[in-house]
């Protein structure tokens, strides 16, 4: 009786694939790398910083050159070193807001968003990470620019009625408020880019909400202006870093809450469309 023995051939074990997990830290790192890989990031951030500092210095020089002049601009009559140094905030917000739109809408225009969402299927972490990364960058750039502009501007207006130092009450709060405002503008730009999925559309809505709508409100009856004007995004944001306030403007804390509400509203709209609509 013969015994049959079966020889079992074993194939070499395939190398185990490393287990990759999508974590919040990795999504943040990915968005950080994508942000700084674009040349437009460096250019636009540089322009935002240049606008903030340069226009602040121009305003300070214009103020000192007009002292004693009979044709002095009335807008400079009650100017302070803070208001003069932060004169370029309105120009810097455009640069940072536009870059925020490009951070998200740019991926839709190139089609890269498909790869991004394939790597992060849950989608919302992508939006939160983009907003957090660029918001932090805009905050740092805006705060740095505000302090640099004040440092040079206060030296230019030294010895004039507008002269102030960092120890003056409210100065540090105003400079930090300007940086925070610019950071939130960057977040709003990011949200608009994700909501509209169009670079042109996002920039148009951003410019309209921050610059055109306040001008149109001035055409309304005065009672409407007083009730609506302070709660517009730009006016609420301006109250965050204004050194003085009156009955027609919000207090810094109230302005921050209103502007945060606008920011949350923009992010909520972007999150809803990101989850409910295909890319």
PDB file of C-alpha atoms in Angstrom:
ATOM      1  CA  UNK A   1       0.000   0.000   0.000  1.00  0.00           C
ATOM      2  CA  UNK A   2       1.530   3.260  -1.061  1.00  0.00           C
ATOM      3  CA  UNK A   3       1.078   6.489   0.711  1.00  0.00           C
ATOM      4  CA  UNK A   4       0.546   9.579  -1.315  1.00  0.00           C
ATOM      5  CA  UNK A   5       1.975  12.715   0.150  1.00  0.00           C
ATOM      6  CA  UNK A   6       0.800  16.029  -1.121  1.00  0.00           C
ATOM      7  CA  UNK A   7       3.288  18.754  -1.264  1.00  0.00           C
ATOM      8  CA  UNK A   8       1.803  22.090  -0.440  1.00  0.00           C
ATOM      9  CA  UNK A   9       3.567  24.917  -2.090  1.00  0.00           C
ATOM     10  CA  UNK A  10       3.388  28.147  -0.187  1.00  0.00           C
ATOM     11  CA  UNK A  11       3.762  31.365  -2.056  1.00  0.00           C
ATOM     12  CA  UNK A  12       5.975  34.005  -0.513  1.00  0.00           C
ATOM     13  CA  UNK A  13       4.046  36.305   1.753  1.00  0.00           C
ATOM     14  CA  UNK A  14       3.177  39.603   0.147  1.00  0.00           C
ATOM     15  CA  UNK A  15       4.626  42.580   1.975  1.00  0.00           C
ATOM     16  CA  UNK A  16       2.091  44.138   4.277  1.00  0.00           C
ATOM     17  CA  UNK A  17       0.864  47.538   3.155  1.00  0.00           C
ATOM     18  CA  UNK A  18       1.234  50.265   5.718  1.00  0.00           C
ATOM     19  CA  UNK A  19      -2.068  51.280   7.229  1.00  0.00           C
ATOM     20  CA  UNK A  20      -2.746  54.927   6.475  1.00  0.00           C
ATOM     21  CA  UNK A  21      -5.375  56.720   8.472  1.00  0.00           C
ATOM     22  CA  UNK A  22      -6.964  60.051   7.687  1.00  0.00           C
ATOM     23  CA  UNK A  23      -6.454  62.174  10.779  1.00  0.00           C
ATOM     24  CA  UNK A  24      -7.042  65.827  11.465  1.00  0.00           C
ATOM     25  CA  UNK A  25      -3.322  66.448  11.850  1.00  0.00           C
ATOM     26  CA  UNK A  26      -2.541  64.888   8.481  1.00  0.00           C
ATOM     27  CA  UNK A  27      -5.279  66.842   6.722  1.00  0.00           C
ATOM     28  CA  UNK A  28      -3.918  70.050   8.270  1.00  0.00           C
ATOM     29  CA  UNK A  29      -0.390  69.133   7.154  1.00  0.00           C
ATOM     30  CA  UNK A  30      -1.652  68.456   3.633  1.00  0.00           C
ATOM     31  CA  UNK A  31      -3.429  71.805   3.404  1.00  0.00           C
ATOM     32  CA  UNK A  32      -0.377  73.564   4.831  1.00  0.00           C
ATOM     33  CA  UNK A  33       1.844  72.017   2.154  1.00  0.00           C
ATOM     34  CA  UNK A  34      -0.604  72.868  -0.644  1.00  0.00           C
ATOM     35  CA  UNK A  35      -0.894  76.483   0.532  1.00  0.00           C
ATOM     36  CA  UNK A  36       2.840  77.151   0.438  1.00  0.00           C
ATOM     37  CA  UNK A  37       3.421  75.256  -2.805  1.00  0.00           C
ATOM     38  CA  UNK A  38       1.657  78.003  -4.773  1.00  0.00           C
ATOM     39  CA  UNK A  39       3.567  81.050  -5.980  1.00  0.00           C
ATOM     40  CA  UNK A  40       0.402  83.127  -5.694  1.00  0.00           C
ATOM     41  CA  UNK A  41       0.439  82.574  -1.922  1.00  0.00           C
ATOM     42  CA  UNK A  42       3.764  84.319  -1.471  1.00  0.00           C
ATOM     43  CA  UNK A  43       2.895  87.109  -3.900  1.00  0.00           C
ATOM     44  CA  UNK A  44      -0.552  87.862  -2.459  1.00  0.00           C
ATOM     45  CA  UNK A  45       0.570  87.696   1.167  1.00  0.00           C
ATOM     46  CA  UNK A  46       3.400  90.048   0.285  1.00  0.00           C
ATOM     47  CA  UNK A  47       0.961  92.438  -1.356  1.00  0.00           C
ATOM     48  CA  UNK A  48      -1.327  92.324   1.675  1.00  0.00           C
ATOM     49  CA  UNK A  49       1.568  93.151   3.994  1.00  0.00           C
ATOM     50  CA  UNK A  50       2.790  95.877   1.634  1.00  0.00           C
ATOM     51  CA  UNK A  51      -0.657  97.479   1.415  1.00  0.00           C
ATOM     52  CA  UNK A  52      -1.083  97.467   5.179  1.00  0.00           C
ATOM     53  CA  UNK A  53       2.292  99.053   5.920  1.00  0.00           C
ATOM     54  CA  UNK A  54       2.685 101.330   2.891  1.00  0.00           C
ATOM     55  CA  UNK A  55      -0.739 102.967   3.048  1.00  0.00           C
ATOM     56  CA  UNK A  56      -0.338 103.454   6.783  1.00  0.00           C
ATOM     57  CA  UNK A  57       2.912 105.323   6.228  1.00  0.00           C
ATOM     58  CA  UNK A  58       1.402 107.356   3.398  1.00  0.00           C
ATOM     59  CA  UNK A  59      -1.488 108.398   5.665  1.00  0.00           C
ATOM     60  CA  UNK A  60       0.894 109.356   8.469  1.00  0.00           C
ATOM     61  CA  UNK A  61       3.036 111.440   6.114  1.00  0.00           C
ATOM     62  CA  UNK A  62      -0.046 113.109   4.661  1.00  0.00           C
ATOM     63  CA  UNK A  63      -1.198 114.006   8.170  1.00  0.00           C
ATOM     64  CA  UNK A  64       2.094 115.612   9.200  1.00  0.00           C
ATOM     65  CA  UNK A  65       2.408 117.543   5.935  1.00  0.00           C
ATOM     66  CA  UNK A  66      -1.076 119.018   6.415  1.00  0.00           C
ATOM     67  CA  UNK A  67      -0.559 120.336   9.953  1.00  0.00           C
ATOM     68  CA  UNK A  68      -1.114 124.083   9.976  1.00  0.00           C
ATOM     69  CA  UNK A  69      -2.492 124.107   6.445  1.00  0.00           C
ATOM     70  CA  UNK A  70      -5.804 125.993   5.966  1.00  0.00           C
ATOM     71  CA  UNK A  71      -6.902 123.336   3.446  1.00  0.00           C
ATOM     72  CA  UNK A  72      -6.400 120.410   5.767  1.00  0.00           C
ATOM     73  CA  UNK A  73      -8.686 117.420   5.150  1.00  0.00           C
ATOM     74  CA  UNK A  74     -11.402 117.206   7.803  1.00  0.00           C
ATOM     75  CA  UNK A  75     -11.006 113.419   7.966  1.00  0.00           C
ATOM     76  CA  UNK A  76      -7.568 113.948   9.497  1.00  0.00           C
ATOM     77  CA  UNK A  77      -8.733 116.451  12.104  1.00  0.00           C
ATOM     78  CA  UNK A  78      -9.316 113.791  14.778  1.00  0.00           C
ATOM     79  CA  UNK A  79      -6.845 111.229  13.447  1.00  0.00           C
ATOM     80  CA  UNK A  80      -4.637 109.260  15.807  1.00  0.00           C
ATOM     81  CA  UNK A  81      -1.459 107.280  15.283  1.00  0.00           C
ATOM     82  CA  UNK A  82      -3.577 104.120  15.384  1.00  0.00           C
ATOM     83  CA  UNK A  83      -6.133 105.217  12.788  1.00  0.00           C
ATOM     84  CA  UNK A  84      -3.389 106.511  10.501  1.00  0.00           C
ATOM     85  CA  UNK A  85      -1.278 103.358  10.814  1.00  0.00           C
ATOM     86  CA  UNK A  86      -4.264 101.096  10.118  1.00  0.00           C
ATOM     87  CA  UNK A  87      -5.405 103.123   7.107  1.00  0.00           C
ATOM     88  CA  UNK A  88      -4.222 100.333   4.808  1.00  0.00           C
ATOM     89  CA  UNK A  89      -6.433  97.691   6.419  1.00  0.00           C
ATOM     90  CA  UNK A  90      -9.139  98.170   3.782  1.00  0.00           C
ATOM     91  CA  UNK A  91      -6.615  97.451   1.037  1.00  0.00           C
ATOM     92  CA  UNK A  92      -4.947  94.533   2.831  1.00  0.00           C
ATOM     93  CA  UNK A  93      -8.313  92.845   3.366  1.00  0.00           C
ATOM     94  CA  UNK A  94      -8.808  92.603  -0.391  1.00  0.00           C
ATOM     95  CA  UNK A  95      -5.488  90.837  -0.919  1.00  0.00           C
ATOM     96  CA  UNK A  96      -6.016  88.382   1.936  1.00  0.00           C
ATOM     97  CA  UNK A  97      -9.676  87.800   1.089  1.00  0.00           C
ATOM     98  CA  UNK A  98      -8.892  87.127  -2.572  1.00  0.00           C
ATOM     99  CA  UNK A  99      -6.184  84.659  -1.590  1.00  0.00           C
ATOM    100  CA  UNK A 100      -8.699  82.934   0.687  1.00  0.00           C
ATOM    101  CA  UNK A 101     -11.034  82.505  -2.285  1.00  0.00           C
ATOM    102  CA  UNK A 102      -8.185  81.081  -4.363  1.00  0.00           C
ATOM    103  CA  UNK A 103      -7.323  78.547  -1.644  1.00  0.00           C
ATOM    104  CA  UNK A 104     -10.632  76.729  -2.154  1.00  0.00           C
ATOM    105  CA  UNK A 105     -12.098  77.835  -5.493  1.00  0.00           C
ATOM    106  CA  UNK A 106      -8.739  77.324  -7.180  1.00  0.00           C
ATOM    107  CA  UNK A 107      -8.978  73.570  -6.575  1.00  0.00           C
ATOM    108  CA  UNK A 108     -12.386  73.473  -8.214  1.00  0.00           C
ATOM    109  CA  UNK A 109     -11.117  75.319 -11.294  1.00  0.00           C
ATOM    110  CA  UNK A 110      -8.173  72.908 -11.732  1.00  0.00           C
ATOM    111  CA  UNK A 111     -10.103  69.769 -10.775  1.00  0.00           C
ATOM    112  CA  UNK A 112      -7.693  68.981  -7.948  1.00  0.00           C
ATOM    113  CA  UNK A 113     -10.617  68.975  -5.518  1.00  0.00           C
ATOM    114  CA  UNK A 114     -11.525  65.455  -6.768  1.00  0.00           C
ATOM    115  CA  UNK A 115      -8.191  64.099  -5.588  1.00  0.00           C
ATOM    116  CA  UNK A 116      -8.486  65.963  -2.315  1.00  0.00           C
ATOM    117  CA  UNK A 117     -11.930  64.574  -1.514  1.00  0.00           C
ATOM    118  CA  UNK A 118     -10.926  61.076  -2.657  1.00  0.00           C
ATOM    119  CA  UNK A 119      -8.195  61.176  -0.021  1.00  0.00           C
ATOM    120  CA  UNK A 120     -10.551  62.646   2.605  1.00  0.00           C
ATOM    121  CA  UNK A 121     -13.993  61.156   1.851  1.00  0.00           C
ATOM    122  CA  UNK A 122     -15.666  62.779   4.859  1.00  0.00           C
ATOM    123  CA  UNK A 123     -15.174  66.166   3.101  1.00  0.00           C
ATOM    124  CA  UNK A 124     -15.803  68.528   6.019  1.00  0.00           C
ATOM    125  CA  UNK A 125     -12.291  68.105   7.529  1.00  0.00           C
ATOM    126  CA  UNK A 126     -10.969  69.531   4.248  1.00  0.00           C
ATOM    127  CA  UNK A 127     -12.997  72.715   4.666  1.00  0.00           C
ATOM    128  CA  UNK A 128     -12.138  73.110   8.356  1.00  0.00           C
ATOM    129  CA  UNK A 129      -8.441  72.550   7.647  1.00  0.00           C
ATOM    130  CA  UNK A 130      -8.313  75.013   4.762  1.00  0.00           C
ATOM    131  CA  UNK A 131     -10.092  77.672   6.834  1.00  0.00           C
ATOM    132  CA  UNK A 132      -7.909  77.054   9.900  1.00  0.00           C
ATOM    133  CA  UNK A 133      -4.601  77.035   8.017  1.00  0.00           C
ATOM    134  CA  UNK A 134      -5.223  80.114   5.920  1.00  0.00           C
ATOM    135  CA  UNK A 135      -7.013  81.945   8.736  1.00  0.00           C
ATOM    136  CA  UNK A 136      -3.967  81.462  10.956  1.00  0.00           C
ATOM    137  CA  UNK A 137      -1.599  82.648   8.218  1.00  0.00           C
ATOM    138  CA  UNK A 138      -3.736  85.738   7.526  1.00  0.00           C
ATOM    139  CA  UNK A 139      -3.935  86.440  11.274  1.00  0.00           C
ATOM    140  CA  UNK A 140      -0.155  86.338  11.662  1.00  0.00           C
ATOM    141  CA  UNK A 141       0.471  88.473   8.575  1.00  0.00           C
ATOM    142  CA  UNK A 142      -2.201  91.010   9.570  1.00  0.00           C
ATOM    143  CA  UNK A 143      -1.026  91.306  13.172  1.00  0.00           C
ATOM    144  CA  UNK A 144       2.625  91.614  12.144  1.00  0.00           C
ATOM    145  CA  UNK A 145       1.770  94.258   9.555  1.00  0.00           C
ATOM    146  CA  UNK A 146      -0.368  96.235  12.012  1.00  0.00           C
ATOM    147  CA  UNK A 147       2.430  96.453  14.581  1.00  0.00           C
ATOM    148  CA  UNK A 148       5.031  97.297  11.936  1.00  0.00           C
ATOM    149  CA  UNK A 149       2.826 100.026  10.472  1.00  0.00           C
ATOM    150  CA  UNK A 150       2.195 101.471  13.936  1.00  0.00           C
ATOM    151  CA  UNK A 151       5.874 101.341  14.813  1.00  0.00           C
ATOM    152  CA  UNK A 152       6.841 103.454  11.821  1.00  0.00           C
ATOM    153  CA  UNK A 153       3.673 105.561  11.763  1.00  0.00           C
ATOM    154  CA  UNK A 154       3.911 106.575  15.417  1.00  0.00           C
ATOM    155  CA  UNK A 155       7.446 107.762  14.772  1.00  0.00           C
ATOM    156  CA  UNK A 156       6.301 109.886  11.832  1.00  0.00           C
ATOM    157  CA  UNK A 157       3.524 111.621  13.838  1.00  0.00           C
ATOM    158  CA  UNK A 158       5.645 112.005  16.959  1.00  0.00           C
ATOM    159  CA  UNK A 159       5.232 115.484  18.455  1.00  0.00           C
ATOM    160  CA  UNK A 160       1.847 116.035  16.811  1.00  0.00           C
ATOM    161  CA  UNK A 161      -1.644 115.811  18.369  1.00  0.00           C
ATOM    162  CA  UNK A 162      -1.972 112.332  16.860  1.00  0.00           C
ATOM    163  CA  UNK A 163       1.089 110.972  18.672  1.00  0.00           C
ATOM    164  CA  UNK A 164       0.569 107.757  20.672  1.00  0.00           C
ATOM    165  CA  UNK A 165       2.618 104.923  22.080  1.00  0.00           C
ATOM    166  CA  UNK A 166       1.932 101.255  22.693  1.00  0.00           C
ATOM    167  CA  UNK A 167       1.241 102.021  26.351  1.00  0.00           C
ATOM    168  CA  UNK A 168      -1.651 104.333  25.462  1.00  0.00           C
ATOM    169  CA  UNK A 169      -4.992 102.770  26.499  1.00  0.00           C
ATOM    170  CA  UNK A 170      -6.561 100.753  23.715  1.00  0.00           C
ATOM    171  CA  UNK A 171      -3.618 100.792  21.296  1.00  0.00           C
ATOM    172  CA  UNK A 172      -2.571  97.157  21.673  1.00  0.00           C
ATOM    173  CA  UNK A 173      -6.205  96.059  21.586  1.00  0.00           C
ATOM    174  CA  UNK A 174      -6.733  97.967  18.314  1.00  0.00           C
ATOM    175  CA  UNK A 175      -3.645  96.470  16.665  1.00  0.00           C
ATOM    176  CA  UNK A 176      -4.569  92.940  17.732  1.00  0.00           C
ATOM    177  CA  UNK A 177      -8.138  93.589  16.587  1.00  0.00           C
ATOM    178  CA  UNK A 178      -6.900  94.589  13.128  1.00  0.00           C
ATOM    179  CA  UNK A 179      -4.916  91.362  12.854  1.00  0.00           C
ATOM    180  CA  UNK A 180      -7.896  89.301  13.990  1.00  0.00           C
ATOM    181  CA  UNK A 181     -10.154  91.085  11.515  1.00  0.00           C
ATOM    182  CA  UNK A 182      -7.830  90.297   8.615  1.00  0.00           C
ATOM    183  CA  UNK A 183      -7.582  86.692   9.753  1.00  0.00           C
ATOM    184  CA  UNK A 184     -11.366  86.338   9.745  1.00  0.00           C
ATOM    185  CA  UNK A 185     -11.571  88.014   6.330  1.00  0.00           C
ATOM    186  CA  UNK A 186      -9.269  85.263   5.076  1.00  0.00           C
ATOM    187  CA  UNK A 187     -11.591  82.628   6.550  1.00  0.00           C
ATOM    188  CA  UNK A 188     -14.616  84.270   4.899  1.00  0.00           C
ATOM    189  CA  UNK A 189     -12.784  84.277   1.563  1.00  0.00           C
ATOM    190  CA  UNK A 190     -12.040  80.565   1.993  1.00  0.00           C
ATOM    191  CA  UNK A 191     -15.706  79.870   2.769  1.00  0.00           C
ATOM    192  CA  UNK A 192     -16.934  81.884  -0.227  1.00  0.00           C
ATOM    193  CA  UNK A 193     -14.597  79.991  -2.530  1.00  0.00           C
ATOM    194  CA  UNK A 194     -15.980  76.664  -1.304  1.00  0.00           C
ATOM    195  CA  UNK A 195     -19.572  77.915  -1.402  1.00  0.00           C
ATOM    196  CA  UNK A 196     -19.530  79.390  -4.917  1.00  0.00           C
ATOM    197  CA  UNK A 197     -16.819  77.113  -6.381  1.00  0.00           C
ATOM    198  CA  UNK A 198     -15.784  79.951  -8.670  1.00  0.00           C
ATOM    199  CA  UNK A 199     -12.819  82.277  -8.326  1.00  0.00           C
ATOM    200  CA  UNK A 200     -14.584  85.140 -10.107  1.00  0.00           C
ATOM    201  CA  UNK A 201     -17.822  84.618  -8.194  1.00  0.00           C
ATOM    202  CA  UNK A 202     -16.109  84.379  -4.813  1.00  0.00           C
ATOM    203  CA  UNK A 203     -14.055  87.518  -5.377  1.00  0.00           C
ATOM    204  CA  UNK A 204     -17.111  89.427  -6.614  1.00  0.00           C
ATOM    205  CA  UNK A 205     -19.184  88.554  -3.546  1.00  0.00           C
ATOM    206  CA  UNK A 206     -16.256  89.339  -1.247  1.00  0.00           C
ATOM    207  CA  UNK A 207     -15.655  92.784  -2.749  1.00  0.00           C
ATOM    208  CA  UNK A 208     -19.377  93.557  -2.817  1.00  0.00           C
ATOM    209  CA  UNK A 209     -19.951  92.605   0.821  1.00  0.00           C
ATOM    210  CA  UNK A 210     -16.904  94.443   2.159  1.00  0.00           C
ATOM    211  CA  UNK A 211     -16.845  97.559  -0.020  1.00  0.00           C
ATOM    212  CA  UNK A 212     -19.893  98.051  -2.247  1.00  0.00           C
ATOM    213  CA  UNK A 213     -22.769  97.278   0.127  1.00  0.00           C
ATOM    214  CA  UNK A 214     -21.665  99.864   2.778  1.00  0.00           C
ATOM    215  CA  UNK A 215     -21.738 102.530   0.066  1.00  0.00           C
ATOM    216  CA  UNK A 216     -25.187 101.499  -1.081  1.00  0.00           C
ATOM    217  CA  UNK A 217     -26.494 101.628   2.487  1.00  0.00           C
ATOM    218  CA  UNK A 218     -25.677 105.351   2.540  1.00  0.00           C
ATOM    219  CA  UNK A 219     -28.464 105.829  -0.030  1.00  0.00           C
ATOM    220  CA  UNK A 220     -31.083 104.554   2.413  1.00  0.00           C
ATOM    221  CA  UNK A 221     -32.973 106.798   4.877  1.00  0.00           C
ATOM    222  CA  UNK A 222     -30.899 107.810   7.895  1.00  0.00           C
ATOM    223  CA  UNK A 223     -32.995 105.724  10.281  1.00  0.00           C
ATOM    224  CA  UNK A 224     -32.275 102.614   8.209  1.00  0.00           C
ATOM    225  CA  UNK A 225     -28.584 103.446   8.086  1.00  0.00           C
ATOM    226  CA  UNK A 226     -28.409 103.636  11.868  1.00  0.00           C
ATOM    227  CA  UNK A 227     -30.171 100.289  12.294  1.00  0.00           C
ATOM    228  CA  UNK A 228     -28.473  98.351   9.505  1.00  0.00           C
ATOM    229  CA  UNK A 229     -25.077  99.989   8.960  1.00  0.00           C
ATOM    230  CA  UNK A 230     -23.289  98.909  12.174  1.00  0.00           C
ATOM    231  CA  UNK A 231     -24.109  95.245  11.518  1.00  0.00           C
ATOM    232  CA  UNK A 232     -22.627  95.057   8.033  1.00  0.00           C
ATOM    233  CA  UNK A 233     -19.487  92.889   7.874  1.00  0.00           C
ATOM    234  CA  UNK A 234     -17.073  95.726   7.101  1.00  0.00           C
ATOM    235  CA  UNK A 235     -18.520  98.123   9.674  1.00  0.00           C
ATOM    236  CA  UNK A 236     -18.657  95.482  12.394  1.00  0.00           C
ATOM    237  CA  UNK A 237     -15.097  94.496  11.565  1.00  0.00           C
ATOM    238  CA  UNK A 238     -13.907  98.103  11.667  1.00  0.00           C
ATOM    239  CA  UNK A 239     -15.329  98.512  15.162  1.00  0.00           C
ATOM    240  CA  UNK A 240     -13.029  95.673  16.263  1.00  0.00           C
ATOM    241  CA  UNK A 241      -9.923  97.819  15.791  1.00  0.00           C
ATOM    242  CA  UNK A 242     -11.274 101.367  16.072  1.00  0.00           C
ATOM    243  CA  UNK A 243      -9.752 103.232  19.003  1.00  0.00           C
ATOM    244  CA  UNK A 244     -12.813 105.368  19.688  1.00  0.00           C
ATOM    245  CA  UNK A 245     -16.530 104.673  19.279  1.00  0.00           C
ATOM    246  CA  UNK A 246     -19.749 106.663  19.178  1.00  0.00           C
ATOM    247  CA  UNK A 247     -23.474 105.952  19.131  1.00  0.00           C
ATOM    248  CA  UNK A 248     -23.407 104.929  15.463  1.00  0.00           C
ATOM    249  CA  UNK A 249     -20.771 102.191  15.873  1.00  0.00           C
ATOM    250  CA  UNK A 250     -20.570  98.954  17.821  1.00  0.00           C
ATOM    251  CA  UNK A 251     -18.299  98.364  20.781  1.00  0.00           C
ATOM    252  CA  UNK A 252     -15.222  96.184  20.045  1.00  0.00           C
ATOM    253  CA  UNK A 253     -16.731  93.114  21.708  1.00  0.00           C
ATOM    254  CA  UNK A 254     -20.069  93.501  19.944  1.00  0.00           C
ATOM    255  CA  UNK A 255     -18.319  94.090  16.615  1.00  0.00           C
ATOM    256  CA  UNK A 256     -16.311  90.899  17.109  1.00  0.00           C
ATOM    257  CA  UNK A 257     -19.465  88.873  17.825  1.00  0.00           C
ATOM    258  CA  UNK A 258     -21.232  90.260  14.742  1.00  0.00           C
ATOM    259  CA  UNK A 259     -18.258  89.627  12.471  1.00  0.00           C
ATOM    260  CA  UNK A 260     -17.831  86.122  13.889  1.00  0.00           C
ATOM    261  CA  UNK A 261     -21.495  85.509  13.099  1.00  0.00           C
ATOM    262  CA  UNK A 262     -20.919  86.485   9.465  1.00  0.00           C
ATOM    263  CA  UNK A 263     -17.891  84.185   9.369  1.00  0.00           C
ATOM    264  CA  UNK A 264     -19.827  81.246  10.814  1.00  0.00           C
ATOM    265  CA  UNK A 265     -22.673  81.880   8.362  1.00  0.00           C
ATOM    266  CA  UNK A 266     -20.292  81.753   5.392  1.00  0.00           C
ATOM    267  CA  UNK A 267     -18.663  78.556   6.694  1.00  0.00           C
ATOM    268  CA  UNK A 268     -22.051  76.947   7.328  1.00  0.00           C
ATOM    269  CA  UNK A 269     -23.139  77.648   3.756  1.00  0.00           C
ATOM    270  CA  UNK A 270     -19.872  76.247   2.393  1.00  0.00           C
ATOM    271  CA  UNK A 271     -20.160  73.128   4.580  1.00  0.00           C
ATOM    272  CA  UNK A 272     -23.753  72.501   3.479  1.00  0.00           C
ATOM    273  CA  UNK A 273     -22.910  72.679  -0.207  1.00  0.00           C
ATOM    274  CA  UNK A 274     -19.762  70.594   0.214  1.00  0.00           C
ATOM    275  CA  UNK A 275     -21.741  67.788   1.851  1.00  0.00           C
ATOM    276  CA  UNK A 276     -24.900  67.954  -0.253  1.00  0.00           C
ATOM    277  CA  UNK A 277     -23.507  68.576  -3.731  1.00  0.00           C
ATOM    278  CA  UNK A 278     -21.097  66.590  -5.891  1.00  0.00           C
ATOM    279  CA  UNK A 279     -17.833  68.121  -7.012  1.00  0.00           C
TER     280      UNK A 279
END
